[in-house]
Short mmCIF file of C-alpha atoms in Angstrom, two decimals:
data_model
loop_
_atom_site.label_atom_id
_atom_site.label_comp_id
_atom_site.label_asym_id
_atom_site.label_seq_id
_atom_site.Cartn_x
_atom_site.Cartn_y
_atom_site.Cartn_z
CA MET O 1 4.00 -3.40 -9.50
CA PHE O 2 0.47 -1.99 -9.80
CA ALA O 3 -0.18 -2.95 -13.41
CA GLY O 4 -1.60 -6.18 -14.72
CA ASP O 5 -0.34 -8.11 -17.72
CA ASP O 6 -2.40 -5.86 -19.98
CA GLY O 7 -0.83 -2.67 -18.58
CA ALA O 8 -4.00 -1.53 -16.77
CA VAL O 9 -3.94 -0.61 -13.09
CA ALA O 10 -4.42 -3.67 -10.89
CA TRP O 11 -6.68 -2.11 -8.24
CA ALA O 12 -6.52 -5.12 -5.89
CA ASP O 13 -2.72 -4.92 -5.85
CA LEU O 14 -2.76 -1.15 -5.39
CA GLN O 15 -5.18 -1.18 -2.45
CA TYR O 16 -3.20 -3.98 -0.80
CA VAL O 17 0.03 -1.98 -1.02
CA VAL O 18 -1.68 1.21 0.19
CA PHE O 19 -3.17 -0.46 3.28
CA THR O 20 0.15 -2.15 4.01
CA LEU O 21 1.94 1.22 3.83
CA ILE O 22 -0.67 2.81 6.10
CA THR O 23 -0.13 0.03 8.63
CA LEU O 24 3.66 0.36 8.40
CA ILE O 25 3.51 4.12 8.89
CA TYR O 26 1.09 3.79 11.83
CA PHE O 27 3.28 1.29 13.66
CA SER O 28 6.48 3.22 12.90
CA VAL O 29 5.04 6.47 14.27
CA GLN O 30 3.60 4.78 17.36
CA PHE O 31 6.80 2.87 18.07
CA LEU O 32 9.15 5.81 17.48
CA ALA O 33 7.02 8.04 19.72
CA ARG O 34 7.36 5.64 22.67
CA PRO O 35 10.01 2.97 22.01
CA ALA O 36 10.19 2.00 25.68
CA ASP O 37 6.57 0.78 25.55
CA GLY O 38 7.45 -1.82 22.90
CA LEU O 39 5.23 -2.60 19.94
CA PRO O 40 1.89 -0.78 19.96
CA PRO O 41 -1.39 -2.69 20.15
CA VAL O 42 -3.21 -3.34 16.91
CA PRO O 43 -6.42 -1.26 16.67
CA ALA O 44 -9.49 -3.28 15.68
CA ALA O 45 -10.29 -0.92 12.79
CA LEU O 46 -6.82 -1.33 11.30
CA LEU O 47 -6.97 -5.09 11.71
CA THR O 48 -10.35 -5.15 9.97
CA LEU O 49 -9.11 -2.99 7.08
CA MET O 50 -6.08 -5.21 6.58
CA GLY O 51 -8.28 -8.32 6.67
CA VAL O 52 -10.59 -6.89 4.00
CA SER O 53 -7.59 -5.79 1.95
CA VAL O 54 -5.92 -9.21 2.07
CA THR O 55 -9.20 -10.97 1.30
CA GLY O 56 -9.78 -8.76 -1.75
CA TYR O 57 -6.21 -9.26 -2.97
CA THR O 58 -6.39 -13.02 -2.52
CA ALA O 59 -9.82 -13.32 -4.14
CA ASN O 60 -8.59 -11.30 -7.12
CA LYS O 61 -5.56 -13.57 -7.53
CA ILE O 62 -7.75 -16.69 -7.34
CA VAL O 63 -10.22 -15.35 -9.92
CA ASN O 64 -7.48 -14.20 -12.30
CA THR O 65 -5.56 -17.48 -12.17
CA LYS O 66 -8.58 -19.78 -12.59
CA GLY O 67 -8.41 -21.45 -15.95
CA THR O 68 -4.89 -20.25 -16.68
CA PRO O 69 -2.87 -23.25 -17.88
CA ALA O 70 0.22 -24.11 -15.91
CA PRO O 71 3.50 -23.47 -17.75
#
């Protein structure tokens, strides 16, 4: 899951999963603490971190698939 084709750690994949887990844990804790309030608002800092994470992940996938012949 976190390793590339060469067996090395794929840091872009790892950071994407870590930030996704942080977001999931944050929303779970906030929701379970006050379920009657509904879904919690998204903090700007968390939204920014997820945006940077997704951008890095996507850029890495684009760079690594450039020039790879289609099967």
